[in-house]
Structures are given as C-alpha cells and as structure tokens.
PDB file of C-alpha atoms in Angstrom:
ATOM      1  CA  UNK A   1       0.000   0.000   0.000  1.00  0.00           C
ATOM      2  CA  UNK A   2       1.281   3.456  -0.900  1.00  0.00           C
ATOM      3  CA  UNK A   3       1.896   5.636   2.120  1.00  0.00           C
ATOM      4  CA  UNK A   4       0.068   8.993   2.222  1.00  0.00           C
ATOM      5  CA  UNK A   5       2.058  12.198   2.294  1.00  0.00           C
ATOM      6  CA  UNK A   6       3.500  13.350   5.591  1.00  0.00           C
ATOM      7  CA  UNK A   7       0.568  14.902   7.507  1.00  0.00           C
ATOM      8  CA  UNK A   8       0.415  18.663   7.941  1.00  0.00           C
ATOM      9  CA  UNK A   9       0.157  18.175  11.710  1.00  0.00           C
ATOM     10  CA  UNK A  10       3.779  16.964  11.740  1.00  0.00           C
ATOM     11  CA  UNK A  11       5.071  20.318  10.479  1.00  0.00           C
ATOM     12  CA  UNK A  12       2.750  22.312  12.739  1.00  0.00           C
ATOM     13  CA  UNK A  13       4.050  20.391  15.756  1.00  0.00           C
ATOM     14  CA  UNK A  14       7.689  20.861  14.749  1.00  0.00           C
ATOM     15  CA  UNK A  15       7.392  24.644  14.482  1.00  0.00           C
ATOM     16  CA  UNK A  16       5.209  24.880  17.575  1.00  0.00           C
ATOM     17  CA  UNK A  17       8.130  23.703  19.661  1.00  0.00           C
ATOM     18  CA  UNK A  18      10.872  25.848  18.102  1.00  0.00           C
ATOM     19  CA  UNK A  19      11.281  28.776  15.719  1.00  0.00           C
ATOM     20  CA  UNK A  20      13.943  26.858  13.742  1.00  0.00           C
ATOM     21  CA  UNK A  21      13.277  23.182  14.580  1.00  0.00           C
ATOM     22  CA  UNK A  22      16.014  21.800  12.319  1.00  0.00           C
ATOM     23  CA  UNK A  23      18.598  24.422  13.420  1.00  0.00           C
ATOM     24  CA  UNK A  24      19.058  25.454   9.791  1.00  0.00           C
ATOM     25  CA  UNK A  25      20.834  28.675  10.704  1.00  0.00           C
ATOM     26  CA  UNK A  26      23.219  27.069  13.193  1.00  0.00           C
ATOM     27  CA  UNK A  27      24.419  23.724  11.887  1.00  0.00           C
ATOM     28  CA  UNK A  28      27.551  23.701   9.746  1.00  0.00           C
ATOM     29  CA  UNK A  29      26.029  20.781   7.806  1.00  0.00           C
ATOM     30  CA  UNK A  30      23.103  22.954   6.713  1.00  0.00           C
ATOM     31  CA  UNK A  31      25.166  26.069   5.976  1.00  0.00           C
ATOM     32  CA  UNK A  32      27.648  24.071   3.881  1.00  0.00           C
ATOM     33  CA  UNK A  33      24.821  22.352   1.986  1.00  0.00           C
ATOM     34  CA  UNK A  34      23.191  25.690   1.183  1.00  0.00           C
ATOM     35  CA  UNK A  35      26.496  27.113  -0.039  1.00  0.00           C
ATOM     36  CA  UNK A  36      27.045  24.066  -2.262  1.00  0.00           C
ATOM     37  CA  UNK A  37      23.509  24.437  -3.635  1.00  0.00           C
ATOM     38  CA  UNK A  38      24.101  28.027  -4.706  1.00  0.00           C
ATOM     39  CA  UNK A  39      27.593  27.221  -6.035  1.00  0.00           C
ATOM     40  CA  UNK A  40      26.086  24.535  -8.297  1.00  0.00           C
ATOM     41  CA  UNK A  41      23.850  27.007 -10.155  1.00  0.00           C
ATOM     42  CA  UNK A  42      24.995  27.052 -13.803  1.00  0.00           C
ATOM     43  CA  UNK A  43      24.179  30.709 -14.457  1.00  0.00           C
ATOM     44  CA  UNK A  44      25.759  33.688 -12.710  1.00  0.00           C
ATOM     45  CA  UNK A  45      22.396  35.444 -12.485  1.00  0.00           C
ATOM     46  CA  UNK A  46      18.687  34.552 -12.615  1.00  0.00           C
ATOM     47  CA  UNK A  47      15.669  36.709 -13.350  1.00  0.00           C
ATOM     48  CA  UNK A  48      13.057  35.107 -11.086  1.00  0.00           C
ATOM     49  CA  UNK A  49      13.447  32.198  -8.664  1.00  0.00           C
ATOM     50  CA  UNK A  50      10.844  30.126  -6.807  1.00  0.00           C
ATOM     51  CA  UNK A  51      11.677  28.295  -3.579  1.00  0.00           C
ATOM     52  CA  UNK A  52       8.788  26.194  -2.242  1.00  0.00           C
ATOM     53  CA  UNK A  53       9.103  24.936   1.309  1.00  0.00           C
ATOM     54  CA  UNK A  54      11.508  27.700   2.296  1.00  0.00           C
ATOM     55  CA  UNK A  55      11.215  27.057   6.056  1.00  0.00           C
ATOM     56  CA  UNK A  56      12.944  29.894   7.948  1.00  0.00           C
ATOM     57  CA  UNK A  57      14.629  31.452   4.901  1.00  0.00           C
ATOM     58  CA  UNK A  58      18.282  30.467   5.213  1.00  0.00           C
ATOM     59  CA  UNK A  59      18.618  29.225   1.625  1.00  0.00           C
ATOM     60  CA  UNK A  60      16.368  32.088   0.530  1.00  0.00           C
ATOM     61  CA  UNK A  61      18.947  34.640   1.640  1.00  0.00           C
ATOM     62  CA  UNK A  62      21.655  32.949  -0.410  1.00  0.00           C
ATOM     63  CA  UNK A  63      19.457  32.706  -3.515  1.00  0.00           C
ATOM     64  CA  UNK A  64      18.723  36.428  -3.247  1.00  0.00           C
ATOM     65  CA  UNK A  65      22.368  37.151  -3.987  1.00  0.00           C
ATOM     66  CA  UNK A  66      22.118  35.436  -7.380  1.00  0.00           C
ATOM     67  CA  UNK A  67      18.601  36.430  -8.449  1.00  0.00           C
ATOM     68  CA  UNK A  68      16.803  39.630  -9.400  1.00  0.00           C
ATOM     69  CA  UNK A  69      13.670  38.396  -7.593  1.00  0.00           C
ATOM     70  CA  UNK A  70      13.001  35.455  -5.279  1.00  0.00           C
ATOM     71  CA  UNK A  71       9.565  34.159  -4.354  1.00  0.00           C
ATOM     72  CA  UNK A  72       9.722  31.805  -1.372  1.00  0.00           C
ATOM     73  CA  UNK A  73       6.847  30.079   0.368  1.00  0.00           C
ATOM     74  CA  UNK A  74       5.950  27.669   3.150  1.00  0.00           C
ATOM     75  CA  UNK A  75       2.711  26.226   4.439  1.00  0.00           C
ATOM     76  CA  UNK A  76       3.504  26.862   8.134  1.00  0.00           C
ATOM     77  CA  UNK A  77       2.612  30.374   9.232  1.00  0.00           C
ATOM     78  CA  UNK A  78       5.298  30.662  11.905  1.00  0.00           C
ATOM     79  CA  UNK A  79       7.983  29.586   9.414  1.00  0.00           C
ATOM     80  CA  UNK A  80       6.764  32.246   6.976  1.00  0.00           C
ATOM     81  CA  UNK A  81       6.922  34.872   9.733  1.00  0.00           C
ATOM     82  CA  UNK A  82      10.509  33.880  10.579  1.00  0.00           C
ATOM     83  CA  UNK A  83      11.564  33.807   6.917  1.00  0.00           C
ATOM     84  CA  UNK A  84      10.079  37.258   6.373  1.00  0.00           C
ATOM     85  CA  UNK A  85      11.930  38.615   9.373  1.00  0.00           C
ATOM     86  CA  UNK A  86      15.232  37.074   8.302  1.00  0.00           C
ATOM     87  CA  UNK A  87      14.922  38.466   4.758  1.00  0.00           C
ATOM     88  CA  UNK A  88      13.338  41.848   5.508  1.00  0.00           C
ATOM     89  CA  UNK A  89      16.551  43.628   4.517  1.00  0.00           C
ATOM     90  CA  UNK A  90      16.367  42.091   1.024  1.00  0.00           C
ATOM     91  CA  UNK A  91      14.122  44.087  -1.297  1.00  0.00           C
ATOM     92  CA  UNK A  92      14.176  41.363  -3.967  1.00  0.00           C
ATOM     93  CA  UNK A  93      12.639  38.670  -1.717  1.00  0.00           C
ATOM     94  CA  UNK A  94       8.946  37.952  -1.194  1.00  0.00           C
ATOM     95  CA  UNK A  95       7.794  35.264   1.252  1.00  0.00           C
ATOM     96  CA  UNK A  96       4.248  33.936   1.067  1.00  0.00           C
ATOM     97  CA  UNK A  97       2.202  31.391   2.963  1.00  0.00           C
ATOM     98  CA  UNK A  98       1.046  28.808   0.410  1.00  0.00           C
ATOM     99  CA  UNK A  99      -0.141  25.201   0.517  1.00  0.00           C
ATOM    100  CA  UNK A 100       1.417  23.338  -2.399  1.00  0.00           C
ATOM    101  CA  UNK A 101       0.660  21.913  -4.869  1.00  0.00           C
ATOM    102  CA  UNK A 102      -2.979  22.964  -4.452  1.00  0.00           C
ATOM    103  CA  UNK A 103      -1.899  26.608  -4.525  1.00  0.00           C
ATOM    104  CA  UNK A 104       0.669  27.757  -7.050  1.00  0.00           C
ATOM    105  CA  UNK A 105       2.113  31.157  -8.009  1.00  0.00           C
ATOM    106  CA  UNK A 106       1.390  32.826 -11.311  1.00  0.00           C
ATOM    107  CA  UNK A 107       4.007  33.414 -13.968  1.00  0.00           C
ATOM    108  CA  UNK A 108       7.163  31.553 -14.860  1.00  0.00           C
ATOM    109  CA  UNK A 109      10.600  31.143 -13.320  1.00  0.00           C
ATOM    110  CA  UNK A 110      14.059  30.565 -14.731  1.00  0.00           C
ATOM    111  CA  UNK A 111      15.114  28.941 -11.433  1.00  0.00           C
ATOM    112  CA  UNK A 112      13.123  26.620  -9.164  1.00  0.00           C
ATOM    113  CA  UNK A 113      14.726  25.094  -6.065  1.00  0.00           C
ATOM    114  CA  UNK A 114      13.108  22.101  -4.337  1.00  0.00           C
ATOM    115  CA  UNK A 115      15.119  21.661  -1.150  1.00  0.00           C
ATOM    116  CA  UNK A 116      14.174  19.034   1.462  1.00  0.00           C
ATOM    117  CA  UNK A 117      10.622  18.880   0.142  1.00  0.00           C
ATOM    118  CA  UNK A 118       9.843  16.044  -2.251  1.00  0.00           C
ATOM    119  CA  UNK A 119      10.407  13.150   0.167  1.00  0.00           C
ATOM    120  CA  UNK A 120       7.385  14.273   2.179  1.00  0.00           C
ATOM    121  CA  UNK A 121       5.019  13.684  -0.762  1.00  0.00           C
ATOM    122  CA  UNK A 122       3.128  10.578  -1.795  1.00  0.00           C
ATOM    123  CA  UNK A 123       3.289   9.485  -5.425  1.00  0.00           C
ATOM    124  CA  UNK A 124       0.242  11.420  -6.614  1.00  0.00           C
ATOM    125  CA  UNK A 125       1.205  14.642  -4.852  1.00  0.00           C
ATOM    126  CA  UNK A 126       4.832  14.266  -5.992  1.00  0.00           C
ATOM    127  CA  UNK A 127       3.727  13.971  -9.618  1.00  0.00           C
ATOM    128  CA  UNK A 128       1.360  16.942  -9.373  1.00  0.00           C
ATOM    129  CA  UNK A 129       3.945  19.202  -7.764  1.00  0.00           C
ATOM    130  CA  UNK A 130       6.580  18.195 -10.289  1.00  0.00           C
ATOM    131  CA  UNK A 131       4.171  18.748 -13.179  1.00  0.00           C
ATOM    132  CA  UNK A 132       3.398  22.244 -11.944  1.00  0.00           C
ATOM    133  CA  UNK A 133       7.108  22.871 -11.419  1.00  0.00           C
ATOM    134  CA  UNK A 134       7.968  21.919 -14.984  1.00  0.00           C
ATOM    135  CA  UNK A 135       5.052  23.924 -16.390  1.00  0.00           C
ATOM    136  CA  UNK A 136       6.346  26.999 -14.529  1.00  0.00           C
ATOM    137  CA  UNK A 137       9.979  26.465 -15.510  1.00  0.00           C
ATOM    138  CA  UNK A 138      11.008  28.639 -18.429  1.00  0.00           C
ATOM    139  CA  UNK A 139      12.674  27.005 -21.481  1.00  0.00           C
ATOM    140  CA  UNK A 140      16.291  26.328 -20.597  1.00  0.00           C
ATOM    141  CA  UNK A 141      15.540  27.097 -16.942  1.00  0.00           C
ATOM    142  CA  UNK A 142      17.256  25.480 -13.982  1.00  0.00           C
ATOM    143  CA  UNK A 143      15.663  23.016 -11.548  1.00  0.00           C
ATOM    144  CA  UNK A 144      17.642  22.223  -8.405  1.00  0.00           C
ATOM    145  CA  UNK A 145      16.754  19.424  -5.986  1.00  0.00           C
ATOM    146  CA  UNK A 146      18.497  18.776  -2.660  1.00  0.00           C
ATOM    147  CA  UNK A 147      17.422  16.050  -0.250  1.00  0.00           C
ATOM    148  CA  UNK A 148      18.629  14.189   2.860  1.00  0.00           C
ATOM    149  CA  UNK A 149      19.620  10.645   1.908  1.00  0.00           C
ATOM    150  CA  UNK A 150      19.069   8.749   5.173  1.00  0.00           C
ATOM    151  CA  UNK A 151      15.798   6.978   6.035  1.00  0.00           C
ATOM    152  CA  UNK A 152      13.515   9.016   8.295  1.00  0.00           C
ATOM    153  CA  UNK A 153      10.138   7.761   9.604  1.00  0.00           C
ATOM    154  CA  UNK A 154       8.357  10.905   8.360  1.00  0.00           C
ATOM    155  CA  UNK A 155       9.952  10.720   4.896  1.00  0.00           C
ATOM    156  CA  UNK A 156       8.383   8.583   2.192  1.00  0.00           C
ATOM    157  CA  UNK A 157      11.668   8.230   0.311  1.00  0.00           C
ATOM    158  CA  UNK A 158      15.286   9.430   0.360  1.00  0.00           C
ATOM    159  CA  UNK A 159      17.384  11.752  -1.752  1.00  0.00           C
ATOM    160  CA  UNK A 160      18.378   8.790  -3.923  1.00  0.00           C
ATOM    161  CA  UNK A 161      14.715   7.859  -4.324  1.00  0.00           C
ATOM    162  CA  UNK A 162      13.872  11.401  -5.411  1.00  0.00           C
ATOM    163  CA  UNK A 163      16.701  11.237  -7.977  1.00  0.00           C
ATOM    164  CA  UNK A 164      15.288   7.993  -9.388  1.00  0.00           C
ATOM    165  CA  UNK A 165      11.862   9.580  -9.808  1.00  0.00           C
ATOM    166  CA  UNK A 166      13.316  12.622 -11.544  1.00  0.00           C
ATOM    167  CA  UNK A 167      15.307  10.419 -13.920  1.00  0.00           C
ATOM    168  CA  UNK A 168      11.983   9.100 -15.238  1.00  0.00           C
ATOM    169  CA  UNK A 169      10.800  12.549 -16.296  1.00  0.00           C
ATOM    170  CA  UNK A 170      11.312  13.385 -19.995  1.00  0.00           C
ATOM    171  CA  UNK A 171      12.587  16.779 -20.991  1.00  0.00           C
ATOM    172  CA  UNK A 172      15.004  17.300 -18.107  1.00  0.00           C
ATOM    173  CA  UNK A 173      18.762  17.276 -18.744  1.00  0.00           C
ATOM    174  CA  UNK A 174      20.919  16.351 -15.753  1.00  0.00           C
ATOM    175  CA  UNK A 175      23.722  18.888 -15.479  1.00  0.00           C
ATOM    176  CA  UNK A 176      25.145  18.057 -12.044  1.00  0.00           C
ATOM    177  CA  UNK A 177      24.742  15.071  -9.714  1.00  0.00           C
ATOM    178  CA  UNK A 178      26.516  15.656  -6.393  1.00  0.00           C
ATOM    179  CA  UNK A 179      26.122  12.794  -3.923  1.00  0.00           C
ATOM    180  CA  UNK A 180      27.478  12.512  -0.431  1.00  0.00           C
ATOM    181  CA  UNK A 181      26.721  10.065   2.343  1.00  0.00           C
ATOM    182  CA  UNK A 182      24.173  12.478   3.742  1.00  0.00           C
ATOM    183  CA  UNK A 183      22.433  14.164   0.808  1.00  0.00           C
ATOM    184  CA  UNK A 184      21.851  14.230  -2.948  1.00  0.00           C
ATOM    185  CA  UNK A 185      22.121  17.512  -4.857  1.00  0.00           C
ATOM    186  CA  UNK A 186      21.052  17.531  -8.509  1.00  0.00           C
ATOM    187  CA  UNK A 187      20.838  20.295 -11.088  1.00  0.00           C
ATOM    188  CA  UNK A 188      18.541  19.779 -14.074  1.00  0.00           C
ATOM    189  CA  UNK A 189      17.844  22.089 -16.993  1.00  0.00           C
ATOM    190  CA  UNK A 190      14.857  22.188 -19.246  1.00  0.00           C
ATOM    191  CA  UNK A 191      15.195  22.225 -23.043  1.00  0.00           C
ATOM    192  CA  UNK A 192      15.476  25.455 -24.984  1.00  0.00           C
ATOM    193  CA  UNK A 193      12.465  26.715 -26.982  1.00  0.00           C
ATOM    194  CA  UNK A 194      13.665  24.842 -30.083  1.00  0.00           C
ATOM    195  CA  UNK A 195      13.786  21.587 -28.107  1.00  0.00           C
ATOM    196  CA  UNK A 196      17.554  21.294 -28.034  1.00  0.00           C
ATOM    197  CA  UNK A 197      19.266  20.741 -24.676  1.00  0.00           C
ATOM    198  CA  UNK A 198      20.707  23.785 -22.968  1.00  0.00           C
ATOM    199  CA  UNK A 199      24.487  24.102 -23.427  1.00  0.00           C
ATOM    200  CA  UNK A 200      26.935  23.246 -20.675  1.00  0.00           C
ATOM    201  CA  UNK A 201      28.442  26.021 -18.592  1.00  0.00           C
ATOM    202  CA  UNK A 202      31.717  25.837 -20.527  1.00  0.00           C
ATOM    203  CA  UNK A 203      29.919  25.713 -23.892  1.00  0.00           C
ATOM    204  CA  UNK A 204      27.903  28.742 -22.923  1.00  0.00           C
ATOM    205  CA  UNK A 205      31.151  30.701 -22.586  1.00  0.00           C
ATOM    206  CA  UNK A 206      32.607  29.349 -25.824  1.00  0.00           C
ATOM    207  CA  UNK A 207      35.214  27.160 -24.142  1.00  0.00           C
ATOM    208  CA  UNK A 208      34.137  23.984 -25.996  1.00  0.00           C
TER     209      UNK A 208
END
C-alpha cells in the first residue's frame, strides 16, 4: 500500500516547539549544503526564482544574492513569519504562505529550487507538484533538488529515491549530480524553446 504524504500536523508540531526546529541557521552541515547548492547554479544570475518549502529562509537569503527576484513560500505560518523577518533587509525577496501543490504562483521562473521537500510527498502529490514545477519552468531554466539521503520515519523516500523519480521525467537534462553520504544535490535544466538541450556552462562561454 502506498503511504500517504506526511501529515500537515507533523510540520505544525515541529514549528510549535521551536522557531527553527532543524537548526538550519546554526548547523555547519546545513550552511555548507546551502552554499554548495548556490555554487552549483549554472548561471551567474537569474531573473526570477521560486523556492517552495523555504522554512525559515536560510537558503532564501543565499538565492537572493544570485537572483533579481526570489519568491519563497511555506505552508507553516510561523515559518513564513521567521523567513520574512530574516529576509526583511532584502528588497528582492517575497515570502508567502502557500499550501502546495494545491496553490501555485502565477508566472514563470528561470530557477526553481526544491530543497528538502519532495520526500514528504506521496506518489500522486509528488507527480502533481513536479508537473506544476515543470510547467512553470522557463525554457532552458534550472531546476535544483536537494534532499537528505538517510531513512527518516516521516519521509516517504530518500534523496536517492527522489533522484530515481526525476530520472523518469522526460525533458530534463541532468547537469550536475553531487552525492554525499548524507544528501543528494542535482541540477537539471529544461530544453530550450527549439527543443535542443541547454548548453553546458563551458559551452555557454565558448570554451568547448
């Protein structure tokens, strides 16, 4: 039997007990992972980024340095309040409370970052969120996924399991696949408007 998605009550309980329940701002593991995520972006600059499940906004702050505009969201109100407070000095960041994938922002994005999110979703919800992600991703845009790779009772899969699901999706070109004992970081790019794959970073600068 397929397990249902992680219940909303789990997240409400986590944030009820602490402002930053996973210590995202304090742990070197988290700070290093966020820095690696931003370093893996193939473009020096992005027009508009979307970060679902932003939690308390630690990755959001880093994305703001590489993007003209960042839209971040979370379903937990207290997390949204903390993320807004931690990014209030950044004029190019907007943080909303949204329940995904039922709610979805308008417009398109040339960067979408799904960090520590997809392993909470059952198969149907995973497919719907990914479908909406790919519909919102501009041609040649960048999709980044980063996920913990150890089994957790509240997670329906691992980072490796997420990577296997993404490998089944047509139209995505895998640019980077960084795997450590603890997490899986992947960078995908969508095809260009003419259907051809986006060039590599070196090709884009005429090096090959």
